[in-house]
Short mmCIF file of C-alpha atoms in Angstrom, two decimals:
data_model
loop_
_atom_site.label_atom_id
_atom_site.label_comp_id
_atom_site.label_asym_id
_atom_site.label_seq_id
_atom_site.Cartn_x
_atom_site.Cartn_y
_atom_site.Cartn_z
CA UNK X 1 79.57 42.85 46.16
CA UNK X 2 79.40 46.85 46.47
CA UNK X 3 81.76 49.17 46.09
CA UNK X 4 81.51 49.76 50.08
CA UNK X 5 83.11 48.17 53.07
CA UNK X 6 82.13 47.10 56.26
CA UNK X 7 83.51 46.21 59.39
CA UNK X 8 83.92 42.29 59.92
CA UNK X 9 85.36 39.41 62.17
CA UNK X 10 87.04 36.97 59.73
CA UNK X 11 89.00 33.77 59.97
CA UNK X 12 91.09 32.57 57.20
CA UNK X 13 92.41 29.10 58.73
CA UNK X 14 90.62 26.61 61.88
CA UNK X 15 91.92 27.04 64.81
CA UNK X 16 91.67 28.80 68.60
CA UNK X 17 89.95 31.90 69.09
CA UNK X 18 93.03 34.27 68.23
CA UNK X 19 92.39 33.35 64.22
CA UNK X 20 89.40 35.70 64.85
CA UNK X 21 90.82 38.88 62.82
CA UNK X 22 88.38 42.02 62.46
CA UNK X 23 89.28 43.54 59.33
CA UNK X 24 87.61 45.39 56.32
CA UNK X 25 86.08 43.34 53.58
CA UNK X 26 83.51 44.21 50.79
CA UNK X 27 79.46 44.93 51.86
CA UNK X 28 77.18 42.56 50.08
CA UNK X 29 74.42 43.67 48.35
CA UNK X 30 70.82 41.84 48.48
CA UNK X 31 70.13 39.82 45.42
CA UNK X 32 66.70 39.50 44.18
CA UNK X 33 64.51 38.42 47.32
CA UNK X 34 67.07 39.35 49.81
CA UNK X 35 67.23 42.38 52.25
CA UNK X 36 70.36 43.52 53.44
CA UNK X 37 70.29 44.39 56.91
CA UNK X 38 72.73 46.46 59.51
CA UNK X 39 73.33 44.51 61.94
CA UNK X 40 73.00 45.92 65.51
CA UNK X 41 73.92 42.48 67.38
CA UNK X 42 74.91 39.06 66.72
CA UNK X 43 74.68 36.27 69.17
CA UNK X 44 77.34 33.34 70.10
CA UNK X 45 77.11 29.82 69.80
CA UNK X 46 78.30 26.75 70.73
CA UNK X 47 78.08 25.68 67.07
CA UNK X 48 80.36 29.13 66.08
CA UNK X 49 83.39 27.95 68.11
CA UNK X 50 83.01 24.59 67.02
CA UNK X 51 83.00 25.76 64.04
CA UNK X 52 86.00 27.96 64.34
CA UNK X 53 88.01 24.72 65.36
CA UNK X 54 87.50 22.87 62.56
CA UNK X 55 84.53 20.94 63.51
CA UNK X 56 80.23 21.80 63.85
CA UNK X 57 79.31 23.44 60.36
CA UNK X 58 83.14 23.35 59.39
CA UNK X 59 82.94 21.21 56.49
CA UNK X 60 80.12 23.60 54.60
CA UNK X 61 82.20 26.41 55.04
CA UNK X 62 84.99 28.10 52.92
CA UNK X 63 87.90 30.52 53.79
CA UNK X 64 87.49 33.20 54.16
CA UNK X 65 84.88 32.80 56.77
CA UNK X 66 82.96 35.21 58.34
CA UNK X 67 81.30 33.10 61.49
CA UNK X 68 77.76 33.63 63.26
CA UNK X 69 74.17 33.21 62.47
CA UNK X 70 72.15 34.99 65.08
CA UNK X 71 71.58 39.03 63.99
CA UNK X 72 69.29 41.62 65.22
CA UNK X 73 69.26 44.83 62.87
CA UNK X 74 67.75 47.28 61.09
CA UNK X 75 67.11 46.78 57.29
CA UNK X 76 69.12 48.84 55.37
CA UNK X 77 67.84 47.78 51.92
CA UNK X 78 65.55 45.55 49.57
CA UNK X 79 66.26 43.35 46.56
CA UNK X 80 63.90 42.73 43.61
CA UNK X 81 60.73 40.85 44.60
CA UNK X 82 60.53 41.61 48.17
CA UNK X 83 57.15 42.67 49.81
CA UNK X 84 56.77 41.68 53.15
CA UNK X 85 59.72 43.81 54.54
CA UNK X 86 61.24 47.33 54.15
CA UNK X 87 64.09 49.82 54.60
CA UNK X 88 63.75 51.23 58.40
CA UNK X 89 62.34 47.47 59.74
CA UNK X 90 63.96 46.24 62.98
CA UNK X 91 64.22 42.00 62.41
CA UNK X 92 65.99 39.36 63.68
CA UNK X 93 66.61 36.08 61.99
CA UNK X 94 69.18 33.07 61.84
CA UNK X 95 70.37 33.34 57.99
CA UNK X 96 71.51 30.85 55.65
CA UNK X 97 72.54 27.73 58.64
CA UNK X 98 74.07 25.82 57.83
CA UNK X 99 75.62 27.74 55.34
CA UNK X 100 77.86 30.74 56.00
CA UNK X 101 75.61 33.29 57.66
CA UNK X 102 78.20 36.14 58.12
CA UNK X 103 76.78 37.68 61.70
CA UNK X 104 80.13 38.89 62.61
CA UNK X 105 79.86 41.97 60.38
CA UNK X 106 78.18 45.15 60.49
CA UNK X 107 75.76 44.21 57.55
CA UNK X 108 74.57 41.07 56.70
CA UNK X 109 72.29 39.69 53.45
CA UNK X 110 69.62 37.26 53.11
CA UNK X 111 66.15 35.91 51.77
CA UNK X 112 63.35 37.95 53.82
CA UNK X 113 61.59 34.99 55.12
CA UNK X 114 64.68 33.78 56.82
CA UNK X 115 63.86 37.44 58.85
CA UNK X 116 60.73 38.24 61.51
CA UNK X 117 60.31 41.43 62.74
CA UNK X 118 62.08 41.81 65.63
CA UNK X 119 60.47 41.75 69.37
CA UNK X 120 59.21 45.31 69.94
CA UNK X 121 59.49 44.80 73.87
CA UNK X 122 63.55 44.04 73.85
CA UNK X 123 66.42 45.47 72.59
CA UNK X 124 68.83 44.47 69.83
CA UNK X 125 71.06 42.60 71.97
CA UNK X 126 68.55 40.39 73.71
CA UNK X 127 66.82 39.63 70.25
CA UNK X 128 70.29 38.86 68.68
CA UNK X 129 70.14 36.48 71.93
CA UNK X 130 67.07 34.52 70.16
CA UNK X 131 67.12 32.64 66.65
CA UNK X 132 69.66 30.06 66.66
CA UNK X 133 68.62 28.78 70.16
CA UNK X 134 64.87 29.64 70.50
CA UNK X 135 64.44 28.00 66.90
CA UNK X 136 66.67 25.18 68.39
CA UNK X 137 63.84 24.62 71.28
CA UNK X 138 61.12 25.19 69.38
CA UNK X 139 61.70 23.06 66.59
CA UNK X 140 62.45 20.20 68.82
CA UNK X 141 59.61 20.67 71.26
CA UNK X 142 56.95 21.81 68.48
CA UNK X 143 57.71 20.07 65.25
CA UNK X 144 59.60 17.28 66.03
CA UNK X 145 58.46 15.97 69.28
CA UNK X 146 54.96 17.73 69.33
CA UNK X 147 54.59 17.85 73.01
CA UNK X 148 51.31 18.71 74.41
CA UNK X 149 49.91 18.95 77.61
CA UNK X 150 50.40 16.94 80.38
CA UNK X 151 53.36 15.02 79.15
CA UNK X 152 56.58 15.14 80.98
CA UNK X 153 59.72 16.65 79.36
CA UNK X 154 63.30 16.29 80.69
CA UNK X 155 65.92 18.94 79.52
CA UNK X 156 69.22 18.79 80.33
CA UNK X 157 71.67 21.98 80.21
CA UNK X 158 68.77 23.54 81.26
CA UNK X 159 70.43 26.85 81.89
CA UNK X 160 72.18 27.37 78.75
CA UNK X 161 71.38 29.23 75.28
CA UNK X 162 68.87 26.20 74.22
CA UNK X 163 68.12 25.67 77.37
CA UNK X 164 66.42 27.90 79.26
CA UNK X 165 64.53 28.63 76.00
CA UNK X 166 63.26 25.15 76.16
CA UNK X 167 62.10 25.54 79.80
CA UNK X 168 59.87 28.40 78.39
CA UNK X 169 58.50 26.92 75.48
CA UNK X 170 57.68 23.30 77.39
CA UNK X 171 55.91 25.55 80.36
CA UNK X 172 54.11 27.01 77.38
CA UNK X 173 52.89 24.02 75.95
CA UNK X 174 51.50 22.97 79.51
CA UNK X 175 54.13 20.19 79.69
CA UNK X 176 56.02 19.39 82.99
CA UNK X 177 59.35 20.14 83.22
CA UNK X 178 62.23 18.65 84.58
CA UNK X 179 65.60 20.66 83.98
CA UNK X 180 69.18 19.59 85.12
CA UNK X 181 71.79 22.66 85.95
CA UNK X 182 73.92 23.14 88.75
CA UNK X 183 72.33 23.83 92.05
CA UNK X 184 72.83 27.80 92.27
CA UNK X 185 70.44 27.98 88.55
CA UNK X 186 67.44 26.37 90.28
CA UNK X 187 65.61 29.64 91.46
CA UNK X 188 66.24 31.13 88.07
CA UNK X 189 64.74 28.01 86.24
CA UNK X 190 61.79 27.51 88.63
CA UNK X 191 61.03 31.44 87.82
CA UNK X 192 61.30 30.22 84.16
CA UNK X 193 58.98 27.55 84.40
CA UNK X 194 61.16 24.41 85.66
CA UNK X 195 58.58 22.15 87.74
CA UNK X 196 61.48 20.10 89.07
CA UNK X 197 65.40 20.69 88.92
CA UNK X 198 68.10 18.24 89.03
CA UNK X 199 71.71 19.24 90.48
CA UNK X 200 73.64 17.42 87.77
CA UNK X 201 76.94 17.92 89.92
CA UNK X 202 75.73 15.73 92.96
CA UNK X 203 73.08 13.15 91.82
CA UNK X 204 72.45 11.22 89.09
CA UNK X 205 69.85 12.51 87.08
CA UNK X 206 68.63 9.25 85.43
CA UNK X 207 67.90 7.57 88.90
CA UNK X 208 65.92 11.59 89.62
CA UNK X 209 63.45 11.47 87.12
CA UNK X 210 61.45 8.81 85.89
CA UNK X 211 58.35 8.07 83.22
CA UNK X 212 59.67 11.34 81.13
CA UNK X 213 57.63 11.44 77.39
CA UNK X 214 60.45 13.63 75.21
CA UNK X 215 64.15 14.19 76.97
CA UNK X 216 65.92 17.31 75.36
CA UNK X 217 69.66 16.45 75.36
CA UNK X 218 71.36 18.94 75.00
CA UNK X 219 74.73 17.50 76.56
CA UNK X 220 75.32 14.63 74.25
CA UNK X 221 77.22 11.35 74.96
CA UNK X 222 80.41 12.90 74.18
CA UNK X 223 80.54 14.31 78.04
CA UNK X 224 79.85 11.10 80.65
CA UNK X 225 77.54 9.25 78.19
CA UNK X 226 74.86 11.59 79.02
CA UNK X 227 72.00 10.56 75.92
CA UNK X 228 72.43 6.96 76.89
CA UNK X 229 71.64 7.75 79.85
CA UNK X 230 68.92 9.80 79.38
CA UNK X 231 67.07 6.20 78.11
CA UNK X 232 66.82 5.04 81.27
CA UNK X 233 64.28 7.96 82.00
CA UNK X 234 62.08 7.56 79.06
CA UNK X 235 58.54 5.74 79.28
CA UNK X 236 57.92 2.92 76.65
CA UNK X 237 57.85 4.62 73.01
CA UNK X 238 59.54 7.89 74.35
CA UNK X 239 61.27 9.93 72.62
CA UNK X 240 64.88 10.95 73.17
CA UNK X 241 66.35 14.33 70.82
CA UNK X 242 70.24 14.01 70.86
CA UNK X 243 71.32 17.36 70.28
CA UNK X 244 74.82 17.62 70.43
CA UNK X 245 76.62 14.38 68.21
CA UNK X 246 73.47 12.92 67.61
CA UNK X 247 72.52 9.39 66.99
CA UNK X 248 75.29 7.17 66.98
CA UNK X 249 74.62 3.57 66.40
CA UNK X 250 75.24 2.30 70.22
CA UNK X 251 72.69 4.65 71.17
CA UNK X 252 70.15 3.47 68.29
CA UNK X 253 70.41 0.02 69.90
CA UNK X 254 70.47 1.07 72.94
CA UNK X 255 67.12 2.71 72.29
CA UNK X 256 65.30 -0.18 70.69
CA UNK X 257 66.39 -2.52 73.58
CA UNK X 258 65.01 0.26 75.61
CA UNK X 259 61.45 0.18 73.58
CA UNK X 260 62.06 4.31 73.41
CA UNK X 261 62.64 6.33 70.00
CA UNK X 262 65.69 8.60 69.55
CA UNK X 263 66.66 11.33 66.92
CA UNK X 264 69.34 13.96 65.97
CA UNK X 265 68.44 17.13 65.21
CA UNK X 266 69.24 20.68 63.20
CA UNK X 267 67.89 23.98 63.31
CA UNK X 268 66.83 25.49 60.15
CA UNK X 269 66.00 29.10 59.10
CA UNK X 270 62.50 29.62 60.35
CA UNK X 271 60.74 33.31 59.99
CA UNK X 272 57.42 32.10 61.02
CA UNK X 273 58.43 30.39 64.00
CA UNK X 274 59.96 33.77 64.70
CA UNK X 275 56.97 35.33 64.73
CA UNK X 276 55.88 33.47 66.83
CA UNK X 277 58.31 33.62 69.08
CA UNK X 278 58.36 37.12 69.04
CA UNK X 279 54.95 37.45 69.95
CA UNK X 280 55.96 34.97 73.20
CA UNK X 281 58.74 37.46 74.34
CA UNK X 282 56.29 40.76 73.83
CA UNK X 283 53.23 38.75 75.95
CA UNK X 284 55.92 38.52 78.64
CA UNK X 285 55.54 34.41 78.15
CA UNK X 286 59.40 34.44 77.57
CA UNK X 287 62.02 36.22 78.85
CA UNK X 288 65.76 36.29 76.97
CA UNK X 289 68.86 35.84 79.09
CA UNK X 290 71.98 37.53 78.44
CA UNK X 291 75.02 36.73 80.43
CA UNK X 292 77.66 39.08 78.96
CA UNK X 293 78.03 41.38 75.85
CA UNK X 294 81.10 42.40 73.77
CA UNK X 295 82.26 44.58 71.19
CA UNK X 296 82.78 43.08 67.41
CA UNK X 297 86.61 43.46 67.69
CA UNK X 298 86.26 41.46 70.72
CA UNK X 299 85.09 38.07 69.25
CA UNK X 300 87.99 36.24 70.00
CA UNK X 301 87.40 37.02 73.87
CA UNK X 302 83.38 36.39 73.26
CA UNK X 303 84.71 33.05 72.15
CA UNK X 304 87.32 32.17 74.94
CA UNK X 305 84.14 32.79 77.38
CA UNK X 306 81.87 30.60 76.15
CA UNK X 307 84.74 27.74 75.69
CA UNK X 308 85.14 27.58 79.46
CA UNK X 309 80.94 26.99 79.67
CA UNK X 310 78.37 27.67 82.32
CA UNK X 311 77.33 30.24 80.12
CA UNK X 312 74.03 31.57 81.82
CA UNK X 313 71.82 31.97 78.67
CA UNK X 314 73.58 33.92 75.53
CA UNK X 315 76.54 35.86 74.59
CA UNK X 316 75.94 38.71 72.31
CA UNK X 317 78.19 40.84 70.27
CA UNK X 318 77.50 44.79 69.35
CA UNK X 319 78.16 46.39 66.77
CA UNK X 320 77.30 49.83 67.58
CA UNK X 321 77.79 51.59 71.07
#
């Protein structure tokens, strides 16, 4: 650590969202291979309040805790070794999950391929909006289910962070999308790709769609059994990704009664996919939603939003005016 300070959103202790304390705390400094950047914005998660209550990425982390892992910045500096990024670079990046990534701060450090330059066509807060959830989406629809074109993909919490990311990137692959929200998010999602949308409030969305290929669940069976009943809309071999919970082993056996395939699944740090993404948002292919923005000091409310859900898209908190 430096000699300098920086502004910061800490918790010492799991709990609600009033153990969110800004404070001053030491600046890190990039280690060989690392950049330190300023951030500008940092995006909220589901996983960061989970987090905060003691469960998500709780058990990796250690007091005290500085929570978040989408930024969008400026680099402020380079350690030893680095080439491919310098002082004066806007990026954006996920750092370090599942580890401690530090986004509620005004700087933040980490290897420079866990960064991609940031999208030159939106701002800081809407690319904060991007890495944990875009990478989310991609990762499920492009390295772990591969889905190509013509298949048919099923995504539930379709207008969430994840979400309506996913819509984007299945439209892109040429799949055909089915997303479930609540009725008034339809236009929205059609506009965003959605071939078909499924009121989740009044009908059942397992008797709705039918001879789906991949099922992004981003619900879980934790609320109203939702993966296990995502099986029932699967084709023979598949594939069902269980986002929130996972696999647990009633739905494993579930699945092979079903003659479909199920998996968990975890975002990791991924610059290249960034890039990639980037390029996506600057085409005009994909758009970023942002329901609401707040100041640092204000995590705490930031949080208490997103706990009530029916979040449209992200949540992003600035650190400069």
């Amino acid at each position: 650590m430096s000699g300098h300070t920086m502004r910061a959103v800490t918790i010492t202790e799991f709990g609600g969202p009033e153990v969110l304390t800004p404070e001053d705390v030491a600046r890190p400094e990039p280690l060989p291979t690392e950049v330190l950047v300023r951030v500008h914005a940092a995006g909220v998660n589901p996983v960061d309040w989970k987090t905060r209550t003691g469960q998500g990425m709780a058990g990796l982390q250690t007091f005290p805790l500085i929570l978040g892992w989408d930024v969008s910045g400026v680099v402020e500096e380079v350690g030893f070794g680095v080439t491919t990024l310098e002082p004066g670079d806007e990026v954006y990046g996920m750092p370090w999950f599942p580890r401690a990534g530090g986004a509620y701060a005004e700087y933040v450090t980490a290897p420079a391929r866990q960064w991609a330059r940031k999208p030159s066509t939106v701002d800081h807060v809407h690319a904060a909006a991007v890495p944990l959830a875009a990478l989310t989406a991609w990762q499920i629809l492009v390295d772990t289910a591969h889905v190509q074109a013509g298949q048919r993909v099923l995504i539930t919490a379709a207008a969430g962070g994840v979400g309506h990311f996913a819509v984007q990137f299945a439209r892109h692959l040429g799949a055909h999308v089915t997303a479930t929200a609540s009725a008034a998010r339809h236009p929205w999602l059609k506009d965003l790709g959605a071939d078909e949308t499924i009121d989740y409030t009044t009908t059942a969305f397992e008797e709705a769609a039918a001879d789906v290929d991949v099922v992004v669940d981003l619900v879980g069976d934790g609320h109203d059994r939702t993966s296990t009943r995502a099986l029932k809309t699967l084709s023979q071999g598949g594939l069902l990704v269980a986002v929130p919970g996972g696999v647990s082993p009633d739905l494993a056996a579930a699945a092979d009664a079903a003659g479909v395939r199920t998996t968990g699944f975890l975002v990791e740090p991924d610059g290249p996919a960034l890039t990639r993404i980037a390029d996506l948002i600057d085409a005009g292919e994909v758009s970023v939603e942002v329901e609401k923005t707040f100041p640092l000091a204000e995590a705490a409310t930031a949080h208490a939003h997103g706990e009530a859900g029916h979040t449209r898209g992200k949540l992003v908190l600035t650190t400069t005016d």
